[in-house]
Coordinates of N, CA and C and ligand atoms in Angstrom, one line a residue:
X689 N 11.5 39.4 -64.5 CA 11.8 39.1 -65.9 C 12.8 40.0 -66.4
X690 N 13.8 39.5 -67.0 CA 14.9 40.3 -67.6 C 14.6 40.5 -69.1
X691 N 15.0 41.7 -69.5 CA 14.8 42.0 -71.0 C 15.9 41.3 -71.7
X692 N 15.7 41.0 -73.0 CA 16.7 40.3 -73.8 C 18.1 41.1 -73.8
X693 N 18.0 42.4 -73.7 CA 19.2 43.2 -73.7 C 20.0 43.0 -72.4
X694 N 19.4 42.4 -71.4 CA 20.1 42.2 -70.1 C 21.0 41.0 -70.2
X695 N 20.8 40.1 -71.1 CA 21.5 38.9 -71.2 C 22.9 39.1 -71.6
X696 N 23.9 38.7 -70.7 CA 25.3 38.9 -71.0 C 25.8 38.1 -72.2
X697 N 26.8 38.6 -72.8 CA 27.5 37.8 -73.9 C 28.9 37.5 -73.3
X698 N 29.1 36.2 -73.1 CA 30.4 35.7 -72.6 C 31.3 35.4 -73.8
X699 N 32.6 35.6 -73.5 CA 33.6 35.2 -74.5 C 34.2 33.9 -73.9
X700 N 34.4 32.9 -74.8 CA 35.0 31.7 -74.4 C 36.1 31.2 -75.3
X701 N 36.9 30.3 -74.8 CA 38.0 29.8 -75.6 C 38.5 28.5 -75.1
X702 N 39.3 27.8 -75.9 CA 40.0 26.6 -75.4 C 41.3 27.2 -74.7
X703 N 42.1 26.3 -74.2 CA 43.3 26.8 -73.5 C 44.3 27.6 -74.3
X704 N 44.6 27.1 -75.5 CA 45.6 27.8 -76.3 C 45.0 29.0 -77.1
X705 N 43.7 29.1 -77.2 CA 43.1 30.3 -77.8 C 42.8 30.1 -79.3
X706 N 43.1 29.0 -79.8 CA 42.8 28.8 -81.3 C 41.3 28.8 -81.5
X707 N 40.6 28.2 -80.5 CA 39.1 28.1 -80.6 C 38.6 29.2 -79.7
X708 N 37.8 30.2 -80.4 CA 37.2 31.2 -79.6 C 35.7 31.3 -80.0
X709 N 34.9 31.7 -79.0 CA 33.5 31.7 -79.3 C 32.8 32.7 -78.4
X710 N 31.6 33.1 -78.7 CA 30.8 33.9 -77.7 C 29.5 33.1 -77.5
X711 N 29.0 33.3 -76.3 CA 27.7 32.7 -75.9 C 26.9 33.8 -75.2
X712 N 25.7 34.0 -75.7 CA 24.7 34.9 -75.1 C 23.8 34.2 -74.2
X713 N 24.1 34.3 -72.9 CA 23.3 33.5 -71.9 C 23.5 34.0 -70.5
X714 N 22.5 33.8 -69.7 CA 22.5 34.2 -68.3 C 23.0 33.1 -67.4
X715 N 23.4 31.9 -68.0 CA 24.0 30.8 -67.2 C 23.1 30.4 -66.1
X716 N 21.8 30.4 -66.3 CA 20.8 30.1 -65.3 C 20.6 28.7 -65.0
X717 N 21.1 27.8 -65.8 CA 20.8 26.4 -65.6 C 22.1 25.5 -65.9
X718 N 23.2 25.8 -65.1 CA 24.4 25.0 -65.2 C 24.1 23.6 -64.7
X719 N 24.9 22.7 -65.3 CA 24.7 21.3 -64.9 C 26.0 20.5 -65.0
X720 N 26.1 19.5 -64.2 CA 27.2 18.5 -64.4 C 26.6 17.2 -64.7
X721 N 27.3 16.4 -65.5 CA 26.8 15.1 -66.0 C 27.7 14.0 -65.6
X722 N 27.2 12.9 -65.3 CA 28.0 11.7 -64.8 C 28.3 10.7 -65.9
X723 N 28.2 11.1 -67.2 CA 28.5 10.1 -68.2 C 30.0 9.8 -68.2
X724 N 30.4 8.8 -69.0 CA 31.8 8.4 -69.0 C 32.7 9.5 -69.5
X725 N 32.2 10.5 -70.2 CA 33.1 11.6 -70.7 C 33.1 12.8 -69.7
X726 N 31.9 13.2 -69.4 CA 31.8 14.4 -68.5 C 32.4 14.2 -67.1
X727 N 32.3 12.9 -66.7 CA 32.9 12.6 -65.4 C 34.4 12.8 -65.4
X728 N 35.0 12.5 -66.5 CA 36.5 12.7 -66.7 C 36.8 14.1 -66.9
X729 N 36.0 14.9 -67.6 CA 36.2 16.3 -67.9 C 36.0 17.1 -66.6
X730 N 35.1 16.6 -65.8 CA 34.6 17.4 -64.6 C 34.1 18.8 -65.0
X731 N 33.5 18.9 -66.1 CA 33.0 20.2 -66.6 C 31.7 20.5 -66.0
X732 N 31.5 21.9 -65.9 CA 30.1 22.4 -65.6 C 29.7 22.9 -67.0
X733 N 28.5 22.4 -67.4 CA 28.0 22.6 -68.8 C 26.8 23.5 -68.7
X734 N 26.5 24.2 -69.8 CA 25.3 25.0 -69.9 C 24.8 25.0 -71.4
X735 N 23.5 24.8 -71.6 CA 23.0 24.7 -73.0 C 22.6 26.1 -73.5
X736 N 23.0 26.4 -74.7 CA 22.5 27.7 -75.3 C 21.9 27.3 -76.7
X737 N 20.9 28.0 -77.1 CA 20.3 27.8 -78.5 C 21.3 28.2 -79.5
X738 N 21.2 27.7 -80.7 CA 22.1 27.9 -81.8 C 22.3 29.4 -82.1
X739 N 21.2 30.1 -82.0 CA 21.3 31.6 -82.4 C 22.1 32.4 -81.4
X740 N 22.3 31.8 -80.2 CA 23.0 32.6 -79.1 C 24.5 32.1 -79.0
X741 N 24.9 31.3 -80.0 CA 26.3 30.8 -80.0 C 26.9 31.2 -81.2
X742 N 28.2 31.8 -81.1 CA 28.9 32.2 -82.3 C 30.3 31.7 -82.2
X743 N 30.7 30.9 -83.2 CA 32.1 30.5 -83.3 C 32.9 31.6 -84.0
X744 N 33.9 32.1 -83.3 CA 34.7 33.2 -83.8 C 35.9 32.7 -84.6
X745 N 36.5 31.7 -84.1 CA 37.7 31.2 -84.8 C 38.0 29.7 -84.3
X746 N 38.8 29.0 -85.1 CA 39.2 27.7 -84.7 C 38.4 26.6 -85.3
X747 N 37.5 26.8 -86.3 CA 36.8 25.7 -86.9 C 37.7 24.7 -87.4
X748 N 38.8 25.1 -88.0 CA 39.7 24.1 -88.7 C 40.6 23.4 -87.6
X749 N 40.6 23.9 -86.4 CA 41.4 23.3 -85.3 C 40.6 22.3 -84.5
X750 N 39.2 22.3 -84.6 CA 38.4 21.5 -83.8 C 38.3 20.1 -84.4
X751 N 38.2 19.1 -83.6 CA 37.9 17.8 -84.0 C 36.7 17.3 -83.2
X752 N 36.0 16.4 -83.7 CA 34.7 15.9 -83.1 C 34.9 14.5 -82.6
X753 N 34.4 14.3 -81.4 CA 34.3 12.9 -80.8 C 32.9 12.6 -80.5
X754 N 32.4 11.4 -80.9 CA 31.1 11.0 -80.5 C 31.2 9.6 -79.9
X755 N 30.2 9.3 -79.1 CA 30.2 7.9 -78.5 C 28.7 7.6 -78.1
X756 N 28.5 6.4 -77.6 CA 27.2 6.0 -77.2 C 26.2 6.1 -78.4
X757 N 25.2 7.0 -78.3 CA 24.2 7.2 -79.3 C 24.7 8.0 -80.5
X758 N 25.9 8.6 -80.3 CA 26.5 9.5 -81.4 C 25.6 10.7 -81.8
X759 N 24.8 11.1 -80.8 CA 23.9 12.3 -81.1 C 24.5 13.6 -80.7
X760 N 25.6 13.5 -79.9 CA 26.2 14.8 -79.4 C 27.6 14.8 -80.0
X761 N 27.9 16.0 -80.6 CA 29.3 16.2 -81.2 C 30.1 16.9 -80.2
X762 N 31.0 16.1 -79.5 CA 31.9 16.7 -78.5 C 33.0 17.3 -79.3
X763 N 33.3 18.6 -79.2 CA 34.3 19.2 -80.0 C 35.4 19.7 -79.1
X764 N 36.6 19.3 -79.6 CA 37.8 19.6 -78.8 C 38.9 20.2 -79.7
X765 N 39.7 21.0 -79.1 CA 40.8 21.6 -79.9 C 41.9 20.6 -80.1
X766 N 42.4 20.4 -81.3 CA 43.4 19.4 -81.6 C 44.8 19.9 -81.2
X767 N 44.9 21.2 -80.9 CA 46.2 21.7 -80.4 C 46.4 21.5 -78.9
X768 N 45.4 21.9 -78.1 CA 45.5 21.9 -76.7 C 44.7 20.8 -76.0
X769 N 43.7 20.2 -76.7 CA 43.0 19.1 -76.2 C 41.7 19.5 -75.3
X770 N 41.5 20.8 -75.2 CA 40.4 21.2 -74.3 C 39.1 21.2 -75.1
X771 N 38.0 20.7 -74.5 CA 36.7 20.7 -75.1 C 35.9 21.9 -74.6
X772 N 35.8 23.0 -75.4 CA 35.0 24.1 -75.0 C 33.5 24.0 -75.1
X773 N 33.1 23.1 -76.0 CA 31.6 22.9 -76.2 C 31.3 21.7 -76.9
X774 N 30.0 21.3 -77.0 CA 29.5 20.2 -77.7 C 28.3 20.7 -78.5
X775 N 27.9 20.0 -79.5 CA 26.7 20.4 -80.2 C 25.8 19.2 -80.3
X776 N 24.5 19.5 -80.1 CA 23.5 18.4 -80.1 C 22.1 19.0 -80.4
X777 N 21.1 18.3 -80.0 CA 19.7 18.8 -80.2 C 18.9 18.7 -78.9
X778 N 18.0 19.6 -78.8 CA 17.1 19.5 -77.6 C 15.9 18.5 -77.9
X779 N 15.0 18.4 -77.0 CA 13.9 17.4 -77.2 C 13.1 17.8 -78.4
X780 N 13.0 19.0 -78.8 CA 12.2 19.5 -80.0 C 13.0 19.4 -81.3
X781 N 14.3 18.9 -81.2 CA 15.1 18.8 -82.4 C 15.8 20.0 -82.8
X782 N 15.8 21.1 -81.9 CA 16.5 22.3 -82.2 C 18.0 22.1 -81.9
X783 N 18.9 22.7 -82.7 CA 20.3 22.6 -82.5 C 20.7 23.4 -81.2
X784 N 21.4 22.9 -80.3 CA 21.9 23.6 -79.2 C 23.4 23.4 -79.1
X785 N 24.1 24.3 -78.5 CA 25.5 24.2 -78.1 C 25.5 24.0 -76.6
X786 N 26.2 23.0 -76.1 CA 26.4 22.8 -74.7 C 27.8 23.3 -74.4
X787 N 27.9 24.4 -73.8 CA 29.2 25.0 -73.5 C 29.8 24.6 -72.2
X788 N 31.1 24.6 -72.2 CA 31.9 24.2 -71.0 C 32.0 25.6 -70.2
X789 N 31.3 25.7 -69.2 CA 31.3 27.0 -68.4 C 32.7 27.4 -68.0
X790 N 33.6 26.4 -67.7 CA 34.9 26.7 -67.3 C 35.8 27.3 -68.4
X791 N 35.3 27.2 -69.6 CA 36.0 27.8 -70.7 C 35.6 29.3 -71.0
X792 N 34.7 29.8 -70.2 CA 34.2 31.2 -70.4 C 35.1 32.1 -69.6
X793 N 35.2 33.3 -70.0 CA 36.0 34.4 -69.3 C 35.1 34.9 -68.2
X794 N 35.5 34.8 -67.0 CA 34.8 35.3 -65.8 C 33.3 35.0 -65.8
X795 N 32.9 33.7 -65.8 CA 31.5 33.3 -65.8 C 30.9 33.7 -64.5
X796 N 29.7 34.2 -64.5 CA 29.0 34.5 -63.3 C 27.7 33.7 -63.2
X797 N 27.8 32.7 -62.2 CA 26.6 31.8 -62.1 C 26.6 31.4 -60.6
X798 N 25.5 30.9 -60.3 CA 25.2 30.4 -58.9 C 25.7 28.9 -58.8
X799 N 26.8 28.6 -58.1 CA 27.2 27.2 -58.0 C 26.2 26.3 -57.3
X800 N 25.4 26.9 -56.5 CA 24.3 26.1 -55.8 C 23.2 25.8 -56.8
X801 N 23.2 26.4 -58.0 CA 22.2 26.1 -59.0 C 22.6 25.0 -59.9
X802 N 23.8 24.4 -59.7 CA 24.3 23.4 -60.6 C 23.4 22.1 -60.4
X803 N 22.8 21.7 -61.5 CA 22.0 20.4 -61.4 C 22.8 19.3 -61.9
X804 N 22.3 18.1 -61.6 CA 23.1 16.9 -61.9 C 22.3 16.1 -63.0
X805 N 22.9 15.9 -64.1 CA 22.3 15.2 -65.2 C 22.8 13.8 -65.2
X806 N 21.9 12.8 -65.2 CA 22.2 11.4 -65.2 C 22.5 10.9 -66.6
X807 N 23.6 11.4 -67.2 CA 24.0 11.0 -68.5 C 24.5 9.5 -68.6
X808 N 24.9 9.0 -67.4 CA 25.5 7.6 -67.4 C 24.4 6.6 -67.8
X809 N 23.1 6.9 -67.5 CA 22.1 6.0 -67.8 C 21.3 6.4 -69.0
X810 N 21.8 7.3 -69.8 CA 21.1 7.9 -71.0 C 21.1 6.9 -72.1
Ligands
ZN129 ZN1 43.3 25.0 -78.1

């Protein structure tokens, strides 16, 4: 068991740097999704609770795209087009941010731990 102080805080950004954020997470449950959007992005995602996510800059530069059930706010930078994260809810209704691991600075995670989420049939 790790203590809360052991959890790293990652810096993340879009490509151009307008959107910057931090995520406090151990990246223990990365996943890839096969929905019509994630398949195109080829992103590795990871969910973090709202309290562990901080948007540092770029709120005015972000645009939101939704589709299907419109329950997930896919947020992308209107300058460079990169989607650093999405916002949604977990099964209990708590707000979560689903971060694009590839947008983090030097993410450390086990690629063999990447699970596959069947978002295409969601
Ligand atoms: Zn950008």
